[in-house]
Amino acid sequence: MVQIIIHRGGHEIGGSAVEIRTAGGRILLDLGLPLDFDLRGTADRERLIKGGILPDIKGLYEGEEPSFDAVLLSHGHLDHCGLAHFVHPGVPVYLSRGSKTLMNLSTRFLGRKALQGQQVLFEMNSSFCIADIKITPYLMDHSAFDATAFEIFTNGRHIIYTGDFRSHGRKAAGFERFMKSITPVPDILICEGTVLGRTDALSKRETDLEHEIVKYLKHTDEVALFQCASQNIDRIVTFCRAAQRSDRTMVIDRYTAATLAELYKLGNKLPTTGKHPNLSIHRPKNVQQTLMLVRPSMKKALEADDTIKNGVFLYSLWSGYRKEHRQANFEEFLNRRGFSIVEVHTSGHADTHTIRLLIERLNPKQIIPIHTLSPKRFEEFSGRVRIVPNGEVIEC
């Protein structure tokens, strides 16, 4: 018998934590931080458990006898790995090289907590066993570098955990390889559905976003600013390519430069400062020929520079963040400086069409929604959807 427990994530976006338990083994897929909680300055584990921030999972944390064989992290976004530093040091954490690199950079530059115990690196498409559980990781297209889906075989059961994915990014081929490689008709498909309930529109492709950015850059003779996540490597590459096509120098901060450099060392073909002609951490004297990465924390420095005016600001994050006070205050400053503000963004998650395609091609016997506010929307794709509350034991 195999038991699955969605400790968190079945009715919310973020904070994912999924347990798979067999007679011989016990693993956890992801241990994410809820999106609406700031962990900084909070280290009391018991308080976090009582507050519902840290899932109450016996045998996982320091201070009690560990009963897990491993924790597997699908990628380095906080809503999937942000609580992993609470894992008992005696429980190994499995992750990809890219995810480890990004998490180490977050520790170094952003002050996030490091993992405590042994870290085991897996390779995409290479199977490994934990107790009586066979696992194969697959590279997925997502806004996080090295995002991973897991195919699991144990005790005669076949389980697929998609993690976060899409099919319109720069690694869309990874999604296609995943679809061709995995065994169809799994017993359980644990599938993300972030966009369900938001929109049914097809997502804009990352390559189309590049063309759009070029259009805006060529229609202004002034400085261009942009804001995106430094670890959204697809988006950084998109802006870099657009800058090159527009004869501009893209100026980035040291954190972003270090992120590109460390991932480049792993053998990835990425632009890096010192090697790419249109990428720099130093701003040239002629700011009109630049595309500068900015964020609200840079507001004071930008205020002191009277050459930063009358250009275009390209916002490339989820639109919901624009309602937050710090972001709104930053954009008010840019408005006063004469900047036109434009959203140029595409989701890091699968659109409705892609989710439907995945389900049709896999033809799972049962679907368990996760990472979604609208789990019932999955019933539009299949009559074999099981919506479960957090903590319910699913036996298969």
Coordinates of C-alpha atoms in Angstrom, one line a residue:
M1 CA 0.0 0.0 0.0
V2 CA 1.1 3.6 -0.7
Q3 CA -0.2 6.6 1.2
I4 CA -0.1 10.2 0.0
I5 CA -0.7 13.2 2.2
I6 CA -1.1 16.7 0.9
H7 CA 0.2 18.5 4.0
R8 CA -0.4 21.8 2.3
G9 CA -1.1 23.2 -1.2
G10 CA -4.3 21.6 -2.3
H11 CA -6.3 24.8 -1.9
E12 CA -3.7 27.5 -2.1
I13 CA -0.8 28.7 -4.3
G14 CA 2.5 28.1 -2.5
G15 CA 3.6 26.4 0.6
S16 CA 3.6 23.0 -1.1
A17 CA 4.4 19.9 1.0
V18 CA 3.4 16.4 -0.2
E19 CA 4.3 13.2 1.7
I20 CA 4.5 9.7 0.1
R21 CA 4.7 6.9 2.5
T22 CA 5.1 3.1 1.9
A23 CA 5.8 0.1 4.1
G24 CA 9.5 0.7 3.5
G25 CA 10.0 4.4 3.0
R26 CA 8.8 7.9 3.7
I27 CA 9.6 11.0 1.5
L28 CA 8.5 14.6 1.3
L29 CA 8.1 16.4 -2.0
D30 CA 8.8 20.1 -1.3
L31 CA 8.5 22.1 1.9
G32 CA 7.5 25.6 0.8
L33 CA 6.7 28.8 2.5
P34 CA 3.2 30.3 2.2
L35 CA 3.3 33.2 -0.2
D36 CA 1.7 35.7 2.3
F37 CA 4.2 35.1 5.1
D38 CA 7.6 36.8 5.6
L39 CA 9.9 34.4 7.5
R40 CA 12.6 36.9 8.2
G41 CA 13.2 37.3 11.9
T42 CA 11.1 34.3 12.8
A43 CA 12.9 31.1 13.9
D44 CA 10.7 29.6 16.6
R45 CA 9.7 26.3 15.1
E46 CA 6.9 25.5 17.6
R47 CA 5.4 28.9 17.1
L48 CA 5.4 28.5 13.3
I49 CA 3.7 25.1 13.7
K50 CA 1.1 26.5 16.0
G51 CA 0.5 29.3 13.6
G52 CA 0.0 27.0 10.6
I53 CA 3.1 28.3 8.8
L54 CA 5.2 25.2 9.3
P55 CA 3.2 22.0 8.6
D56 CA 2.9 19.8 11.7
I57 CA 4.7 16.7 10.3
K58 CA 6.0 14.3 12.9
G59 CA 9.5 12.9 12.4
L60 CA 10.6 15.7 10.0
Y61 CA 12.1 18.4 12.2
E62 CA 15.1 18.7 14.6
G63 CA 14.3 17.8 18.2
E64 CA 12.6 14.5 17.5
E65 CA 13.6 11.2 16.1
P66 CA 13.7 11.6 12.3
S67 CA 11.4 9.2 10.4
F68 CA 11.8 10.5 6.9
D69 CA 14.2 8.9 4.4
A70 CA 14.5 12.1 2.3
V71 CA 13.1 15.5 1.3
L72 CA 13.0 16.2 -2.5
L73 CA 12.9 19.8 -3.7
S74 CA 11.4 20.5 -7.1
H75 CA 13.0 23.9 -7.5
G76 CA 14.4 26.9 -5.6
H77 CA 11.4 29.2 -5.3
L78 CA 10.5 29.9 -1.7
D79 CA 7.0 28.6 -2.0
H80 CA 8.6 25.1 -2.6
C81 CA 11.8 25.2 -0.6
G82 CA 11.5 28.2 1.9
L83 CA 11.0 26.0 5.0
A84 CA 13.5 23.3 4.1
H85 CA 16.1 24.6 6.5
F86 CA 13.9 23.3 9.3
V87 CA 14.4 19.7 8.2
H88 CA 16.2 17.5 10.6
P89 CA 19.9 17.4 9.8
G90 CA 19.7 13.6 9.7
V91 CA 17.2 13.7 6.8
P92 CA 19.0 14.2 3.4
V93 CA 17.6 16.8 1.0
Y94 CA 17.7 15.9 -2.7
L95 CA 17.9 18.7 -5.3
S96 CA 19.3 19.6 -8.6
R97 CA 22.7 21.4 -9.1
G98 CA 20.9 24.5 -10.4
S99 CA 18.5 24.6 -7.4
K100 CA 21.4 24.2 -5.0
T101 CA 23.3 27.0 -6.7
L102 CA 20.3 29.4 -6.5
M103 CA 19.6 28.6 -2.9
N104 CA 23.2 29.2 -1.9
L105 CA 23.1 32.5 -3.7
S106 CA 19.9 33.4 -1.8
T107 CA 21.8 32.6 1.5
R108 CA 24.8 34.7 0.4
F109 CA 23.0 37.8 -0.9
L110 CA 19.5 37.8 0.7
G111 CA 20.3 36.3 4.1
R112 CA 18.0 33.3 3.7
K113 CA 18.6 30.3 5.9
A114 CA 20.9 27.5 4.6
L115 CA 19.9 23.8 4.5
Q116 CA 21.2 22.0 7.7
G117 CA 22.0 18.4 6.7
Q118 CA 23.3 16.4 3.8
Q119 CA 22.5 17.6 0.3
V120 CA 22.2 15.0 -2.4
L121 CA 22.4 16.1 -6.0
F122 CA 20.3 14.4 -8.6
E123 CA 20.6 14.5 -12.4
M124 CA 17.7 15.0 -14.7
N125 CA 16.4 11.8 -16.4
S126 CA 18.5 9.6 -14.1
S127 CA 16.6 7.4 -11.8
F128 CA 17.5 6.7 -8.2
C129 CA 16.0 4.9 -5.3
I130 CA 15.1 6.0 -1.8
A131 CA 14.1 2.9 0.3
D132 CA 11.5 1.1 -1.9
I133 CA 10.7 4.2 -3.9
K134 CA 12.1 4.7 -7.4
I135 CA 12.2 8.3 -8.6
T136 CA 13.1 9.9 -11.9
P137 CA 13.5 13.7 -12.1
Y138 CA 12.6 15.6 -15.3
L139 CA 13.6 19.1 -16.3
M140 CA 10.4 21.3 -16.7
D141 CA 9.9 24.7 -18.3
H142 CA 9.2 27.2 -15.5
S143 CA 10.3 30.6 -14.3
A144 CA 12.7 28.9 -11.9
F145 CA 15.9 27.5 -13.2
D146 CA 16.1 23.7 -13.1
A147 CA 12.5 23.2 -12.1
T148 CA 11.8 19.5 -11.8
A149 CA 8.9 17.1 -12.1
F150 CA 9.2 13.7 -10.4
E151 CA 7.9 10.3 -11.7
I152 CA 7.6 7.8 -8.9
F153 CA 7.2 4.0 -8.9
T154 CA 6.7 2.1 -5.6
N155 CA 4.8 -1.0 -4.5
G156 CA 3.2 -1.4 -7.9
R157 CA 1.9 2.2 -7.9
H158 CA 2.8 5.0 -10.4
I159 CA 2.7 8.6 -9.2
I160 CA 3.6 11.8 -11.1
Y161 CA 4.3 15.1 -9.3
T162 CA 4.5 18.0 -11.8
G163 CA 6.0 20.6 -9.5
D164 CA 5.6 24.0 -11.2
F165 CA 5.7 23.9 -15.0
R166 CA 4.6 25.7 -18.3
S167 CA 5.1 25.2 -22.0
H168 CA 5.7 28.7 -23.3
G169 CA 9.1 29.6 -21.9
R170 CA 12.7 29.2 -23.2
K171 CA 12.8 25.6 -22.1
A172 CA 9.5 24.5 -23.7
A173 CA 11.4 21.6 -25.2
G174 CA 11.9 20.3 -21.7
F175 CA 8.1 20.0 -21.2
E176 CA 7.8 18.1 -24.5
R177 CA 10.6 15.7 -23.5
F178 CA 8.9 15.1 -20.3
M179 CA 5.6 14.3 -22.1
K180 CA 7.4 11.8 -24.4
S181 CA 9.5 10.2 -21.7
I182 CA 7.1 9.4 -18.8
T183 CA 4.9 6.4 -18.7
P184 CA 1.2 7.3 -19.4
V185 CA -1.8 6.4 -17.3
P186 CA -0.3 7.0 -13.9
D187 CA -2.3 5.9 -10.9
I188 CA -2.0 9.4 -9.4
L189 CA -1.2 12.7 -11.1
I190 CA -0.4 15.5 -8.6
C191 CA -0.7 18.5 -10.8
E192 CA -0.3 22.3 -10.3
G193 CA -3.0 24.7 -11.4
T194 CA -1.8 28.1 -10.4
V195 CA -3.5 30.0 -13.3
L196 CA -6.9 28.3 -13.0
G197 CA -9.5 30.8 -11.9
R198 CA -7.3 33.7 -13.0
T199 CA -7.5 33.5 -16.8
D200 CA -8.2 31.0 -19.6
A201 CA -6.1 32.9 -22.1
L202 CA -3.1 31.4 -23.8
S203 CA 0.1 32.6 -22.2
K204 CA 2.4 34.8 -24.2
R205 CA 5.6 33.0 -25.2
E206 CA 8.9 34.2 -23.8
T207 CA 10.2 34.8 -27.4
D208 CA 7.2 37.0 -28.1
L209 CA 7.9 38.9 -24.9
E210 CA 11.4 39.6 -26.3
H211 CA 10.0 41.1 -29.5
E212 CA 7.6 43.3 -27.4
I213 CA 10.5 44.6 -25.3
V214 CA 12.5 45.5 -28.4
K215 CA 9.6 47.5 -29.6
Y216 CA 9.5 49.6 -26.5
L217 CA 13.3 50.1 -26.4
K218 CA 13.4 51.3 -30.0
H219 CA 10.6 53.8 -29.3
T220 CA 12.4 55.7 -26.7
D221 CA 15.6 57.7 -26.9
E222 CA 15.9 58.0 -23.2
V223 CA 17.0 55.6 -20.4
A224 CA 15.1 52.3 -20.1
L225 CA 14.5 50.6 -16.7
F226 CA 13.2 47.2 -16.0
Q227 CA 12.2 45.1 -13.0
C228 CA 12.1 41.3 -12.8
A229 CA 13.3 38.6 -10.5
S230 CA 17.0 38.1 -10.6
Q231 CA 16.6 34.3 -10.5
N232 CA 14.1 34.2 -13.3
I233 CA 16.9 33.3 -15.8
D234 CA 14.5 33.0 -18.8
R235 CA 13.4 36.6 -18.2
I236 CA 17.0 37.9 -17.7
V237 CA 18.0 36.3 -21.0
T238 CA 14.9 37.8 -22.7
F239 CA 15.9 41.3 -21.6
C240 CA 19.5 40.7 -22.5
R241 CA 18.6 39.6 -26.0
A242 CA 16.3 42.6 -26.4
A243 CA 19.0 45.0 -25.2
Q244 CA 21.5 43.5 -27.8
R245 CA 18.9 43.8 -30.6
S246 CA 18.3 47.5 -29.5
D247 CA 22.0 48.4 -29.3
R248 CA 21.7 49.1 -25.5
T249 CA 24.0 48.0 -22.7
M250 CA 22.0 46.0 -20.1
V251 CA 23.2 47.0 -16.6
I252 CA 22.6 44.5 -13.8
D253 CA 23.5 44.4 -10.1
R254 CA 26.1 42.2 -8.5
Y255 CA 23.5 39.6 -7.2
T256 CA 22.1 39.1 -10.7
A257 CA 25.6 39.0 -12.2
A258 CA 26.7 36.4 -9.6
T259 CA 23.6 34.3 -10.4
L260 CA 24.4 34.2 -14.1
A261 CA 28.1 33.5 -13.4
E262 CA 27.5 30.6 -11.0
L263 CA 24.9 28.9 -13.3
Y264 CA 27.3 29.4 -16.2
K265 CA 30.0 27.5 -14.3
L266 CA 27.6 24.5 -14.3
G267 CA 27.8 24.3 -18.1
N268 CA 24.8 26.4 -19.0
K269 CA 25.0 28.7 -22.0
L270 CA 24.1 32.0 -20.3
P271 CA 25.2 35.6 -20.8
T272 CA 27.6 36.8 -18.2
T273 CA 29.3 40.0 -17.5
G274 CA 32.8 40.2 -19.0
K275 CA 31.9 37.7 -21.7
H276 CA 28.7 39.3 -23.2
P277 CA 29.2 42.6 -25.1
N278 CA 25.9 44.1 -24.0
L279 CA 25.9 43.1 -20.3
S280 CA 27.6 45.0 -17.5
I281 CA 27.5 45.8 -13.8
H282 CA 28.9 49.2 -14.6
R283 CA 26.7 52.0 -16.0
P284 CA 28.1 53.8 -19.0
K285 CA 28.2 57.6 -19.0
N286 CA 25.5 57.8 -21.7
V287 CA 22.5 56.4 -19.8
Q288 CA 20.3 56.9 -22.9
Q289 CA 21.9 53.8 -24.3
T290 CA 21.2 51.6 -21.3
L291 CA 18.6 49.1 -20.1
M292 CA 19.0 49.1 -16.3
L293 CA 17.7 46.5 -13.8
V294 CA 16.0 48.3 -10.9
R295 CA 13.9 47.5 -7.9
P296 CA 12.2 49.5 -5.1
S297 CA 15.3 49.2 -2.8
M298 CA 17.2 51.3 -5.4
K299 CA 14.8 54.3 -5.1
K300 CA 17.1 56.5 -3.0
A301 CA 20.0 56.0 -5.4
L302 CA 17.8 56.8 -8.4
E303 CA 16.4 59.9 -6.8
A304 CA 20.0 61.3 -6.4
D305 CA 20.6 60.9 -10.2
D306 CA 18.9 63.6 -12.2
T307 CA 19.7 61.8 -15.5
I308 CA 17.2 59.1 -14.7
K309 CA 14.1 60.6 -16.2
N310 CA 11.6 60.6 -19.1
G311 CA 12.3 57.0 -20.2
V312 CA 10.3 53.8 -20.1
F313 CA 10.0 51.4 -17.1
L314 CA 9.2 47.8 -18.1
Y315 CA 7.6 45.9 -15.2
S316 CA 8.0 42.1 -15.6
L317 CA 6.6 40.5 -12.5
W318 CA 3.1 39.3 -11.4
S319 CA 0.8 42.3 -11.6
G320 CA -0.5 41.7 -8.1
Y321 CA 2.8 42.8 -6.5
R322 CA 2.1 46.3 -7.9
K323 CA -0.5 46.9 -5.2
E324 CA 2.0 46.5 -2.4
H325 CA 3.0 49.8 -0.7
R326 CA 6.7 49.7 -1.5
Q327 CA 6.2 48.9 -5.2
A328 CA 3.4 51.5 -5.5
N329 CA 5.7 54.2 -3.9
F330 CA 8.5 53.3 -6.3
E331 CA 6.3 53.6 -9.3
E332 CA 4.9 57.0 -8.1
F333 CA 8.5 58.2 -8.1
L334 CA 9.1 57.0 -11.6
N335 CA 5.9 58.7 -12.7
R336 CA 7.1 62.0 -11.2
R337 CA 10.3 61.6 -13.2
G338 CA 8.4 61.3 -16.4
F339 CA 8.6 57.5 -17.0
S340 CA 6.0 55.7 -18.9
I341 CA 5.2 52.4 -17.1
V342 CA 4.5 49.3 -19.1
E343 CA 3.8 45.7 -18.0
V344 CA 5.7 43.2 -20.1
H345 CA 5.3 39.8 -18.5
T346 CA 4.2 36.3 -19.0
S347 CA 3.4 33.7 -16.4
G348 CA 5.8 31.2 -15.0
H349 CA 3.0 28.6 -14.8
A350 CA 1.1 26.4 -17.2
D351 CA -1.9 28.0 -18.9
T352 CA -5.3 26.2 -19.1
H353 CA -4.5 24.8 -22.5
T354 CA -1.2 23.2 -21.3
I355 CA -2.8 21.7 -18.2
R356 CA -5.6 20.2 -20.4
L357 CA -3.0 18.8 -22.8
L358 CA -1.0 17.2 -20.1
I359 CA -4.0 15.5 -18.6
E360 CA -5.2 14.3 -22.0
R361 CA -1.9 12.8 -23.0
L362 CA -1.2 11.2 -19.6
N363 CA -4.8 10.0 -19.0
P364 CA -4.3 9.6 -15.2
K365 CA -6.5 7.3 -13.2
Q366 CA -6.8 10.0 -10.6
I367 CA -5.9 13.7 -10.5
I368 CA -5.0 15.5 -7.2
P369 CA -4.9 19.3 -7.7
I370 CA -2.2 21.3 -5.9
H371 CA -0.8 24.8 -6.0
T372 CA -4.1 26.3 -6.9
L373 CA -7.0 28.4 -5.5
S374 CA -9.4 26.7 -7.9
P375 CA -9.0 22.9 -7.6
K376 CA -12.6 22.3 -8.9
R377 CA -11.5 23.7 -12.2
F378 CA -9.7 20.4 -12.9
E379 CA -13.1 18.8 -13.2
E380 CA -13.4 20.5 -16.6
F381 CA -10.5 18.3 -17.8
S382 CA -11.4 15.0 -16.3
G383 CA -14.0 13.1 -14.2
R384 CA -11.3 11.5 -12.1
V385 CA -10.4 14.5 -9.9
R386 CA -10.0 14.1 -6.2
I387 CA -10.0 17.2 -4.1
V388 CA -8.6 16.6 -0.7
P389 CA -8.2 18.8 2.4
N390 CA -4.8 19.3 3.9
G391 CA -3.7 16.4 6.0
E392 CA -6.1 13.8 4.6
V393 CA -4.5 10.4 4.0
I394 CA -5.0 9.1 0.4
E395 CA -4.4 5.4 0.0
C396 CA -3.7 3.9 -3.4

